[in-house]
N, CA, C and O atoms as a Tinker XYZ file with bonds, in Angstrom:
   380  protein
     1  N     -1.740000  -12.130000    3.457000    73     2
     2  CA    -0.943000  -10.822000    2.340000    64     1     3
     3  C     -1.642000   -9.889000    1.138000    63     2     4     5
     4  O     -1.275000   -8.864000    0.563000    81     3
     5  N     -3.258000  -11.053000    1.002000    73     3     6
     6  CA    -4.308000   -9.845000    0.617000    64     5     7
     7  C     -4.576000   -9.291000    1.014000    63     6     8     9
     8  O     -4.657000   -8.168000    0.517000    81     7
     9  N     -5.133000   -9.651000    2.811000    73     7    10
    10  CA    -5.273000   -8.511000    3.803000    64     9    11
    11  C     -4.428000   -7.336000    3.974000    63    10    12    13
    12  O     -4.826000   -6.250000    4.395000    81    11
    13  N     -3.320000   -7.599000    3.647000    73    11    14
    14  CA    -2.539000   -6.359000    4.104000    64    13    15
    15  C     -2.618000   -5.630000    3.253000    63    14    16    17
    16  O     -2.720000   -4.439000    3.547000    81    15
    17  N     -2.601000   -6.126000    1.497000    73    15    18
    18  CA    -2.699000   -5.265000    0.881000    64    17    19
    19  C     -4.170000   -4.580000    0.618000    63    18    20    21
    20  O     -4.403000   -3.559000   -0.030000    81    19
    21  N     -4.833000   -5.193000    1.113000    73    19    22
    22  CA    -6.374000   -4.143000    1.110000    64    21    23
    23  C     -6.063000   -3.164000    2.249000    63    22    24    25
    24  O     -6.255000   -1.950000    2.167000    81    23
    25  N     -5.632000   -3.717000    3.179000    73    23    26
    26  CA    -4.860000   -2.547000    4.717000    64    25    27
    27  C     -4.217000   -1.367000    4.008000    63    26    28    29
    28  O     -4.587000   -0.219000    4.253000    81    27
    29  N     -3.231000   -1.646000    3.109000    73    27    30
    30  CA    -2.495000   -0.360000    2.976000    64    29    31
    31  C     -3.182000    0.088000    1.253000    63    30    32    33
    32  O     -2.726000    1.097000    0.714000    81    31
    33  N     -3.824000   -0.409000    0.821000    73    31    34
    34  CA    -4.592000    0.028000   -0.666000    64    33    35
    35  C     -5.976000    0.434000   -0.226000    63    34    36    37
    36  O     -6.161000    1.644000   -0.354000    81    35
    37  N     -7.022000   -0.259000    0.267000    73    35    38
    38  CA    -8.081000    0.070000    0.453000    64    37    39
    39  C     -8.839000    0.441000    1.899000    63    38    40    41
    40  O    -10.062000    0.316000    1.964000    81    39
    41  N     -7.963000    0.964000    3.213000    73    39    42
    42  CA    -8.674000    1.292000    4.088000    64    41    43
    43  C     -8.338000    2.350000    3.822000    63    42    44    45
    44  O     -7.715000    2.539000    2.777000    81    43
    45  N     -8.748000    3.735000    4.976000    73    43    46
    46  CA    -9.027000    4.867000    4.162000    64    45    47
    47  C     -9.379000    5.806000    5.463000    63    46    48    49
    48  O    -10.403000    5.616000    6.119000    81    47
    49  N     -8.670000    6.577000    5.693000    73    47    50
    50  CA    -9.014000    8.012000    6.977000    64    49    51
    51  C     -9.271000    9.453000    6.150000    63    50    52    53
    52  O     -8.323000    9.951000    5.543000    81    51
    53  N    -10.302000    9.962000    6.148000    73    51    54
    54  CA   -11.142000   10.731000    5.271000    64    53    55
    55  C    -10.199000   10.139000    3.895000    63    54    56    57
    56  O     -9.246000   10.750000    3.413000    81    55
    57  N    -10.508000    9.355000    3.610000    73    55    58
    58  CA   -10.081000    9.842000    1.649000    64    57    59
    59  C     -8.548000    8.885000    1.756000    63    58    60    61
    60  O     -8.171000    8.187000    0.815000    81    59
    61  N     -7.904000    8.988000    2.855000    73    59    62
    62  CA    -6.162000    9.038000    2.431000    64    61    63
    63  C     -5.836000    7.587000    2.829000    63    62    64    65
    64  O     -6.729000    6.909000    3.335000    81    63
    65  N     -4.619000    7.075000    2.632000    73    63    66
    66  CA    -4.325000    5.923000    3.486000    64    65    67
    67  C     -4.649000    5.832000    5.084000    63    66    68    69
    68  O     -4.649000    6.745000    5.909000    81    67
    69  N     -4.908000    4.519000    5.251000    73    67    70
    70  CA    -5.147000    4.834000    6.546000    64    69    71
    71  C     -3.765000    4.590000    7.790000    63    70    72    73
    72  O     -3.791000    4.930000    8.973000    81    71
    73  N     -2.908000    4.067000    7.226000    73    71    74
    74  CA    -1.531000    3.708000    7.787000    64    73    75
    75  C     -0.856000    4.874000    7.480000    63    74    76    77
    76  O     -1.030000    5.359000    6.362000    81    75
    77  N      0.077000    5.555000    8.477000    73    75    78
    78  CA     0.734000    6.778000    8.616000    64    77    79
    79  C      2.078000    6.781000    7.251000    63    78    80    81
    80  O      2.362000    7.708000    6.491000    81    79
    81  N      2.719000    5.330000    7.337000    73    79    82
    82  CA     3.771000    5.338000    6.435000    64    81    83
    83  C      3.485000    5.635000    5.345000    63    82    84    85
    84  O      4.217000    6.313000    4.625000    81    83
    85  N      2.138000    5.096000    4.940000    73    83    86
    86  CA     1.939000    4.838000    3.442000    64    85    87
    87  C      1.389000    5.831000    3.294000    63    86    88    89
    88  O      1.778000    6.310000    2.229000    81    87
    89  N      0.449000    6.653000    3.906000    73    87    90
    90  CA     0.603000    7.848000    3.675000    64    89    91
    91  C      1.374000    8.911000    3.356000    63    90    92    93
    92  O      1.182000    9.834000    2.563000    81    91
    93  N      2.341000    8.637000    4.136000    73    91    94
    94  CA     3.863000    9.403000    3.872000    64    93    95
    95  C      4.296000    9.713000    2.187000    63    94    96    97
    96  O      4.257000   10.618000    1.354000    81    95
    97  N      4.836000    7.924000    2.385000    73    95    98
    98  CA     5.103000    7.881000    0.968000    64    97    99
    99  C      3.938000    8.011000   -0.627000    63    98   100   101
   100  O      4.321000    7.866000   -1.788000    81    99
   101  N      2.510000    8.318000   -0.167000    73    99   102
   102  CA     1.820000    8.297000   -1.312000    64   101   103
   103  C      1.590000    9.424000   -1.338000    63   102   104   105
   104  O      1.399000    9.670000   -2.529000    81   103
   105  N      1.474000   10.343000   -0.759000    73   103   106
   106  CA     1.935000   12.000000   -0.373000    64   105   107
   107  C      2.926000   12.468000   -1.660000    63   106   108   109
   108  O      2.728000   13.292000   -2.553000    81   107
   109  N      4.222000   11.482000   -1.337000    73   107   110
   110  CA     5.332000   12.217000   -1.834000    64   109   111
   111  C      5.343000   11.673000   -3.127000    63   110   112   113
   112  O      6.187000   12.090000   -3.920000    81   111
   113  N      4.525000   10.790000   -3.475000    73   111   114
   114  CA     4.520000   10.289000   -5.403000    64   113   115
   115  C      5.061000    8.959000   -5.697000    63   114   116   117
   116  O      5.138000    8.452000   -6.816000    81   115
   117  N      5.386000    8.504000   -4.714000    73   115   118
   118  CA     5.691000    6.990000   -4.642000    64   117   119
   119  C      4.387000    5.908000   -5.352000    63   118   120   121
   120  O      3.231000    6.305000   -5.504000    81   119
   121  N      4.763000    4.790000   -5.650000    73   119   122
   122  CA     3.838000    3.780000   -6.531000    64   121   123
   123  C      3.770000    2.581000   -4.848000    63   122   124   125
   124  O      4.838000    2.358000   -4.279000    81   123
   125  N      2.908000    2.178000   -4.481000    73   123   126
   126  CA     2.643000    1.022000   -3.855000    64   125   127
   127  C      3.041000    0.021000   -4.443000    63   126   128   129
   128  O      2.237000   -0.415000   -5.267000    81   127
   129  N      4.498000   -0.826000   -4.290000    73   127   130
   130  CA     4.947000   -1.367000   -5.351000    64   129   131
   131  C      4.898000   -2.966000   -5.048000    63   130   132   133
   132  O      4.480000   -3.715000   -5.931000    81   131
   133  N      5.484000   -3.674000   -3.335000    73   131   134
   134  CA     5.299000   -4.948000   -3.628000    64   133   135
   135  C      5.302000   -5.314000   -2.070000    63   134   136   137
   136  O      5.947000   -4.614000   -1.290000    81   135
   137  N      4.514000   -6.509000   -1.594000    73   135   138
   138  CA     4.227000   -6.834000   -0.117000    64   137   139
   139  C      5.892000   -7.919000   -0.587000    63   138   140   141
   140  O      6.547000   -8.316000   -1.550000    81   139
   141  N      5.833000   -7.941000    1.001000    73   139   142
   142  CA     7.063000   -8.971000    1.511000    64   141   143
   143  C      6.919000  -10.150000    1.880000    63   142   144   145
   144  O      8.094000  -10.497000    2.002000    81   143
   145  N      6.292000  -11.038000    2.152000    73   143   146
   146  CA     6.627000  -12.183000    3.491000    64   145   147
   147  C      7.025000  -12.627000    4.036000    63   146   148   149
   148  O      7.560000  -13.662000    3.639000    81   147
   149  N      7.146000  -12.177000    5.700000    73   147   150
   150  CA     8.224000  -12.857000    6.239000    64   149   151
   151  C      9.320000  -12.205000    6.190000    63   150   152   153
   152  O     10.160000  -12.755000    6.903000    81   151
   153  N      9.815000  -11.021000    5.534000    73   151   154
   154  CA    11.243000   -9.937000    5.438000    64   153   155
   155  C     11.370000   -9.594000    6.399000    63   154   156   157
   156  O     12.522000   -9.198000    6.577000    81   155
   157  N     10.406000   -9.463000    7.702000    73   155   158
   158  CA    11.222000   -8.476000    9.015000    64   157   159
   159  C     10.828000   -9.731000    9.885000    63   158   160   161
   160  O      9.685000   -9.744000   10.341000    81   159
   161  N     11.830000  -10.986000   10.205000    73   159   162
   162  CA    11.321000  -11.869000   11.553000    64   161   163
   163  C     11.895000  -11.885000   12.758000    63   162   164   165
   164  O     12.024000  -12.781000   13.592000    81   163
   165  N     12.266000  -10.615000   12.727000    73   163   166
   166  CA    12.604000  -10.018000   14.365000    64   165   167
   167  C     11.287000  -10.066000   15.371000    63   166   168   169
   168  O     10.251000  -10.277000   14.742000    81   167
   169  N     11.095000   -9.904000   16.903000    73   167   170
   170  CA    10.263000  -10.196000   17.094000    64   169   171
   171  C      9.833000   -9.012000   16.972000    63   170   172   173
   172  O      8.873000   -9.231000   16.233000    81   171
   173  N      9.829000   -7.783000   17.170000    73   171   174
   174  CA     9.132000   -6.884000   16.639000    64   173   175
   175  C      8.866000   -6.718000   15.323000    63   174   176   177
   176  O      8.221000   -5.690000   15.120000    81   175
   177  N      9.161000   -7.442000   14.202000    73   175   178
   178  CA     8.309000   -7.238000   12.909000    64   177   179
   179  C      7.175000   -7.680000   12.726000    63   178   180   181
   180  O      6.122000   -7.200000   12.307000    81   179
   181  N      7.640000   -9.085000   13.245000    73   179   182
   182  CA     6.333000  -10.478000   13.857000    64   181   183
   183  C      5.329000   -9.527000   14.576000    63   182   184   185
   184  O      4.188000   -9.310000   14.168000    81   183
   185  N      5.876000   -8.997000   15.669000    73   183   186
   186  CA     4.630000   -8.204000   16.477000    64   185   187
   187  C      3.859000   -7.347000   15.665000    63   186   188   189
   188  O      2.635000   -7.437000   15.573000    81   187
   189  N      4.700000   -6.341000   14.950000    73   187   190
   190  CA     4.052000   -4.879000   14.619000    64   189   191
   191  C      3.485000   -5.584000   13.395000    63   190   192   193
   192  O      2.373000   -5.078000   13.244000    81   191
   193  N      3.690000   -6.536000   12.400000    73   191   194
   194  CA     2.924000   -6.534000   10.959000    64   193   195
   195  C      3.267000   -7.920000   10.015000    63   194   196   197
   196  O      3.674000   -8.136000    8.874000    81   195
   197  N      2.722000   -8.965000   11.560000    73   195   198
   198  CA     3.312000  -10.621000   11.136000    64   197   199
   199  C      4.409000  -10.798000    9.925000    63   198   200   201
   200  O      4.285000  -11.414000    8.867000    81   199
   201  N      5.668000   -9.952000   10.503000    73   199   202
   202  CA     6.657000  -10.078000    9.617000    64   201   203
   203  C      6.596000   -9.578000    7.826000    63   202   204   205
   204  O      7.453000   -9.789000    6.968000    81   203
   205  N      5.345000   -8.907000    7.693000    73   203   206
   206  CA     5.606000   -8.246000    6.481000    64   205   207
   207  C      6.199000   -7.050000    6.409000    63   206   208   209
   208  O      6.571000   -6.368000    7.364000    81   207
   209  N      6.317000   -6.702000    4.822000    73   207   210
   210  CA     7.266000   -5.394000    4.658000    64   209   211
   211  C      6.666000   -5.008000    3.348000    63   210   212   213
   212  O      6.264000   -5.798000    2.494000    81   211
   213  N      6.648000   -3.586000    3.277000    73   211   214
   214  CA     5.944000   -3.311000    2.325000    64   213   215
   215  C      7.135000   -2.408000    1.238000    63   214   216   217
   216  O      7.967000   -1.840000    1.946000    81   215
   217  N      7.314000   -2.231000    0.122000    73   215   218
   218  CA     8.361000   -1.058000   -0.495000    64   217   219
   219  C      7.537000   -0.557000   -1.146000    63   218   220   221
   220  O      6.598000   -1.223000   -1.583000    81   219
   221  N      7.667000    0.749000   -1.386000    73   219   222
   222  CA     7.418000    1.932000   -2.357000    64   221   223
   223  C      8.116000    2.221000   -3.279000    63   222   224   225
   224  O      9.263000    2.463000   -2.904000    81   223
   225  N      7.956000    2.319000   -4.395000    73   223   226
   226  CA     8.838000    2.660000   -5.385000    64   225   227
   227  C      8.600000    4.208000   -6.009000    63   226   228   229
   228  O      7.462000    4.592000   -6.277000    81   227
   229  N      9.716000    5.009000   -6.202000    73   227   230
   230  CA     9.840000    6.027000   -6.937000    64   229   231
   231  C     10.009000    6.213000   -8.310000    63   230   232   233
   232  O     11.180000    6.092000   -8.670000    81   231
   233  N      9.160000    6.482000   -9.233000    73   231   234
   234  CA     9.642000    6.493000  -10.451000    64   233   235
   235  C      9.641000    7.914000  -10.637000    63   234   236   237
   236  O      8.638000    8.546000  -10.305000    81   235
   237  N     10.772000    8.577000  -11.193000    73   235   238
   238  CA    11.393000   10.171000  -10.478000    64   237   239
   239  C     10.069000   11.173000  -11.658000    63   238   240   241
   240  O      9.350000   12.126000  -11.358000    81   239
   241  N     10.201000   10.498000  -12.869000    73   239   242
   242  CA     9.109000   11.035000  -14.443000    64   241   243
   243  C      7.933000   11.320000  -13.466000    63   242   244   245
   244  O      7.687000   12.506000  -13.251000    81   243
   245  N      6.954000   10.092000  -12.666000    73   243   246
   246  CA     5.548000   10.339000  -12.412000    64   245   247
   247  C      5.909000   10.466000  -10.692000    63   246   248   249
   248  O      5.258000    9.661000  -10.027000    81   247
   249  N      6.489000   11.018000  -10.198000    73   247   250
   250  CA     6.513000   11.564000   -8.544000    64   249   251
   251  C      5.399000   12.441000   -8.543000    63   250   252   253
   252  O      4.430000   12.274000   -7.803000    81   251
   253  N      5.516000   13.404000   -9.382000    73   251   254
   254  CA     4.808000   14.615000   -9.274000    64   253   255
   255  C      3.270000   14.519000   -9.285000    63   254   256   257
   256  O      2.515000   15.104000   -8.508000    81   255
   257  N      2.838000   13.480000  -10.545000    73   255   258
   258  CA     1.519000   13.414000  -11.271000    64   257   259
   259  C      1.087000   12.536000   -9.576000    63   258   260   261
   260  O      0.228000   12.941000   -8.793000    81   259
   261  N      1.683000   11.696000   -9.447000    73   259   262
   262  CA     0.943000   10.705000   -8.820000    64   261   263
   263  C      0.661000   11.130000   -6.955000    63   262   264   265
   264  O     -0.012000   10.550000   -6.102000    81   263
   265  N      1.610000   12.514000   -6.882000    73   263   266
   266  CA     1.321000   12.956000   -5.774000    64   265   267
   267  C      0.108000   13.986000   -5.673000    63   266   268   269
   268  O     -0.551000   14.471000   -4.753000    81   267
   269  N      0.132000   14.100000   -7.249000    73   267   270
   270  CA    -1.197000   15.389000   -7.206000    64   269   271
   271  C     -2.649000   14.307000   -7.147000    63   270   272   273
   272  O     -3.601000   14.327000   -6.366000    81   271
   273  N     -2.384000   13.506000   -8.176000    73   271   274
   274  CA    -3.507000   12.303000   -8.238000    64   273   275
   275  C     -4.287000   11.915000   -6.575000    63   274   276   277
   276  O     -5.457000   11.931000   -6.191000    81   275
   277  N     -2.975000   11.585000   -5.899000    73   275   278
   278  CA    -3.537000   11.408000   -4.309000    64   277   279
   279  C     -3.478000   12.099000   -3.374000    63   278   280   281
   280  O     -3.636000   11.594000   -2.263000    81   279
   281  N     -3.207000   13.613000   -3.526000    73   279   282
   282  CA    -3.919000   14.464000   -2.557000    64   281   283
   283  C     -5.034000   15.193000   -3.035000    63   282   284   285
   284  O     -5.767000   15.851000   -2.297000    81   283
   285  N     -5.178000   15.082000   -4.308000    73   283   286
   286  CA    -6.298000   15.760000   -5.371000    64   285   287
   287  C     -7.236000   14.907000   -5.493000    63   286   288   289
   288  O     -8.312000   15.501000   -5.569000    81   287
   289  N     -7.405000   13.258000   -5.574000    73   287   290
   290  CA    -8.626000   12.762000   -6.068000    64   289   291
   291  C     -8.336000   11.525000   -4.927000    63   290   292   293
   292  O     -9.340000   10.836000   -4.747000    81   291
   293  N     -7.308000   11.175000   -4.234000    73   291   294
   294  CA    -7.453000   10.549000   -3.204000    64   293   295
   295  C     -6.911000    8.760000   -4.131000    63   294   296   297
   296  O     -6.933000    7.621000   -3.665000    81   295
   297  N     -6.524000    9.207000   -5.402000    73   295   298
   298  CA    -6.176000    7.589000   -5.808000    64   297   299
   299  C     -4.854000    7.126000   -5.560000    63   298   300   301
   300  O     -3.892000    7.892000   -5.620000    81   299
   301  N     -4.743000    5.845000   -5.268000    73   299   302
   302  CA    -3.155000    5.294000   -4.886000    64   301   303
   303  C     -2.894000    4.717000   -5.737000    63   302   304   305
   304  O     -3.761000    3.934000   -6.126000    81   303
   305  N     -1.645000    4.767000   -6.464000    73   303   306
   306  CA    -1.325000    4.316000   -7.386000    64   305   307
   307  C     -0.356000    2.946000   -7.100000    63   306   308   309
   308  O      0.688000    2.954000   -6.447000    81   307
   309  N     -0.773000    2.154000   -7.545000    73   307   310
   310  CA     0.070000    0.372000   -6.911000    64   309   311
   311  C      0.304000   -0.274000   -8.500000    63   310   312   313
   312  O     -0.102000    0.031000   -9.621000    81   311
   313  N      1.264000   -1.423000   -7.885000    73   311   314
   314  CA     1.359000   -2.098000   -8.868000    64   313   315
   315  C      0.546000   -3.243000   -9.110000    63   314   316   317
   316  O     -0.556000   -3.307000   -8.565000    81   315
   317  N      1.019000   -4.324000   -9.994000    73   315   318
   318  CA     0.151000   -4.860000  -10.500000    64   317   319
   319  C     -0.160000   -6.179000   -9.599000    63   318   320   321
   320  O     -1.292000   -6.549000   -9.288000    81   319
   321  N      1.212000   -6.897000   -9.195000    73   319   322
   322  CA     0.833000   -7.338000   -7.849000    64   321   323
   323  C      0.189000   -7.137000   -6.561000    63   322   324   325
   324  O     -0.105000   -8.119000   -5.879000    81   323
   325  N     -0.084000   -5.832000   -6.125000    73   323   326
   326  CA    -0.894000   -5.315000   -4.906000    64   325   327
   327  C     -2.126000   -5.119000   -5.733000    63   326   328   329
   328  O     -3.243000   -5.378000   -5.284000    81   327
   329  N     -1.965000   -4.757000   -6.687000    73   327   330
   330  CA    -3.141000   -4.620000   -7.318000    64   329   331
   331  C     -4.455000   -5.758000   -7.289000    63   330   332   333
   332  O     -5.661000   -5.631000   -7.079000    81   331
   333  N     -3.611000   -6.867000   -7.597000    73   331   334
   334  CA    -3.607000   -8.743000   -8.066000    64   333   335
   335  C     -4.328000   -8.868000   -6.440000    63   334   336   337
   336  O     -5.457000   -9.344000   -6.317000    81   335
   337  N     -3.561000   -8.400000   -5.285000    73   335   338
   338  CA    -4.103000   -8.925000   -3.873000    64   337   339
   339  C     -5.343000   -8.650000   -3.584000    63   338   340   341
   340  O     -6.255000   -9.389000   -3.215000    81   339
   341  N     -5.290000   -7.069000   -3.863000    73   339   342
   342  CA    -6.767000   -6.377000   -3.427000    64   341   343
   343  C     -8.008000   -7.046000   -3.914000    63   342   344   345
   344  O     -8.918000   -7.371000   -3.152000    81   343
   345  N     -8.025000   -7.296000   -5.543000    73   343   346
   346  CA    -8.978000   -8.101000   -6.456000    64   345   347
   347  C     -9.038000   -8.884000   -5.626000    63   346   348   349
   348  O     -9.917000   -8.628000   -4.803000    81   347
   349  N     -8.227000  -10.178000   -5.361000    73   347   350
   350  CA    -8.565000  -11.599000   -4.725000    64   349   351
   351  C     -9.048000  -11.194000   -3.424000    63   350   352   353
   352  O    -10.097000  -11.787000   -3.173000    81   351
   353  N     -8.550000  -10.118000   -2.155000    73   351   354
   354  CA    -9.077000   -9.821000   -1.236000    64   353   355
   355  C    -10.763000   -9.336000   -1.125000    63   354   356   357
   356  O    -11.568000   -9.550000   -0.218000    81   355
   357  N    -10.931000   -8.609000   -2.414000    73   355   358
   358  CA   -12.211000   -8.006000   -2.412000    64   357   359
   359  C    -13.008000   -9.411000   -2.982000    63   358   360   361
   360  O    -14.193000   -9.492000   -2.659000    81   359
   361  N    -12.499000  -10.407000   -3.722000    73   359   362
   362  CA   -13.996000  -11.399000   -3.974000    64   361   363
   363  C    -13.921000  -12.205000   -3.434000    63   362   364   365
   364  O    -14.651000  -13.130000   -3.791000    81   363
   365  N    -12.975000  -12.455000   -2.160000    73   363   366
   366  CA   -13.431000  -13.397000   -0.934000    64   365   367
   367  C    -13.976000  -12.891000    0.173000    63   366   368   369
   368  O    -14.394000  -13.544000    1.129000    81   367
   369  N    -13.976000  -11.451000    0.023000    73   367   370
   370  CA   -14.330000  -10.588000    1.662000    64   369   371
   371  C    -15.841000  -10.222000    1.545000    63   370   372   373
   372  O    -16.473000   -9.991000    0.514000    81   371
   373  N    -16.144000  -10.221000    2.446000    73   371   374
   374  CA   -17.650000   -9.487000    3.289000    64   373   375
   375  C    -17.931000   -7.963000    3.365000    63   374   376   377
   376  O    -19.009000   -7.385000    3.506000    81   375
   377  N    -16.597000   -7.433000    3.225000    73   375   378
   378  CA   -16.414000   -5.800000    3.525000    64   377   379
   379  C    -17.040000   -5.217000    2.792000    63   378   380
   380  O    -17.054000   -3.987000    2.833000    81   379
């Protein structure tokens, strides 16, 4: 879960989210909201993402500012759950 949070939040290509689905949602103003362990146990889900799924949440009053922040300063808006996992990953990682 920590590594997945880091991948979605911290791994970048030219400053933007490396994952194309994350990049799409973040450009549109979403919040990287929640990681779900073993949410997709199909063979494809296990093979593609170890069964994990992510929720992106859209707060309509914040989508324009979130989108502008992401596109302008490459800031990813994320929930406390995701930020906590990212912090735990950073504390235990040598990256």
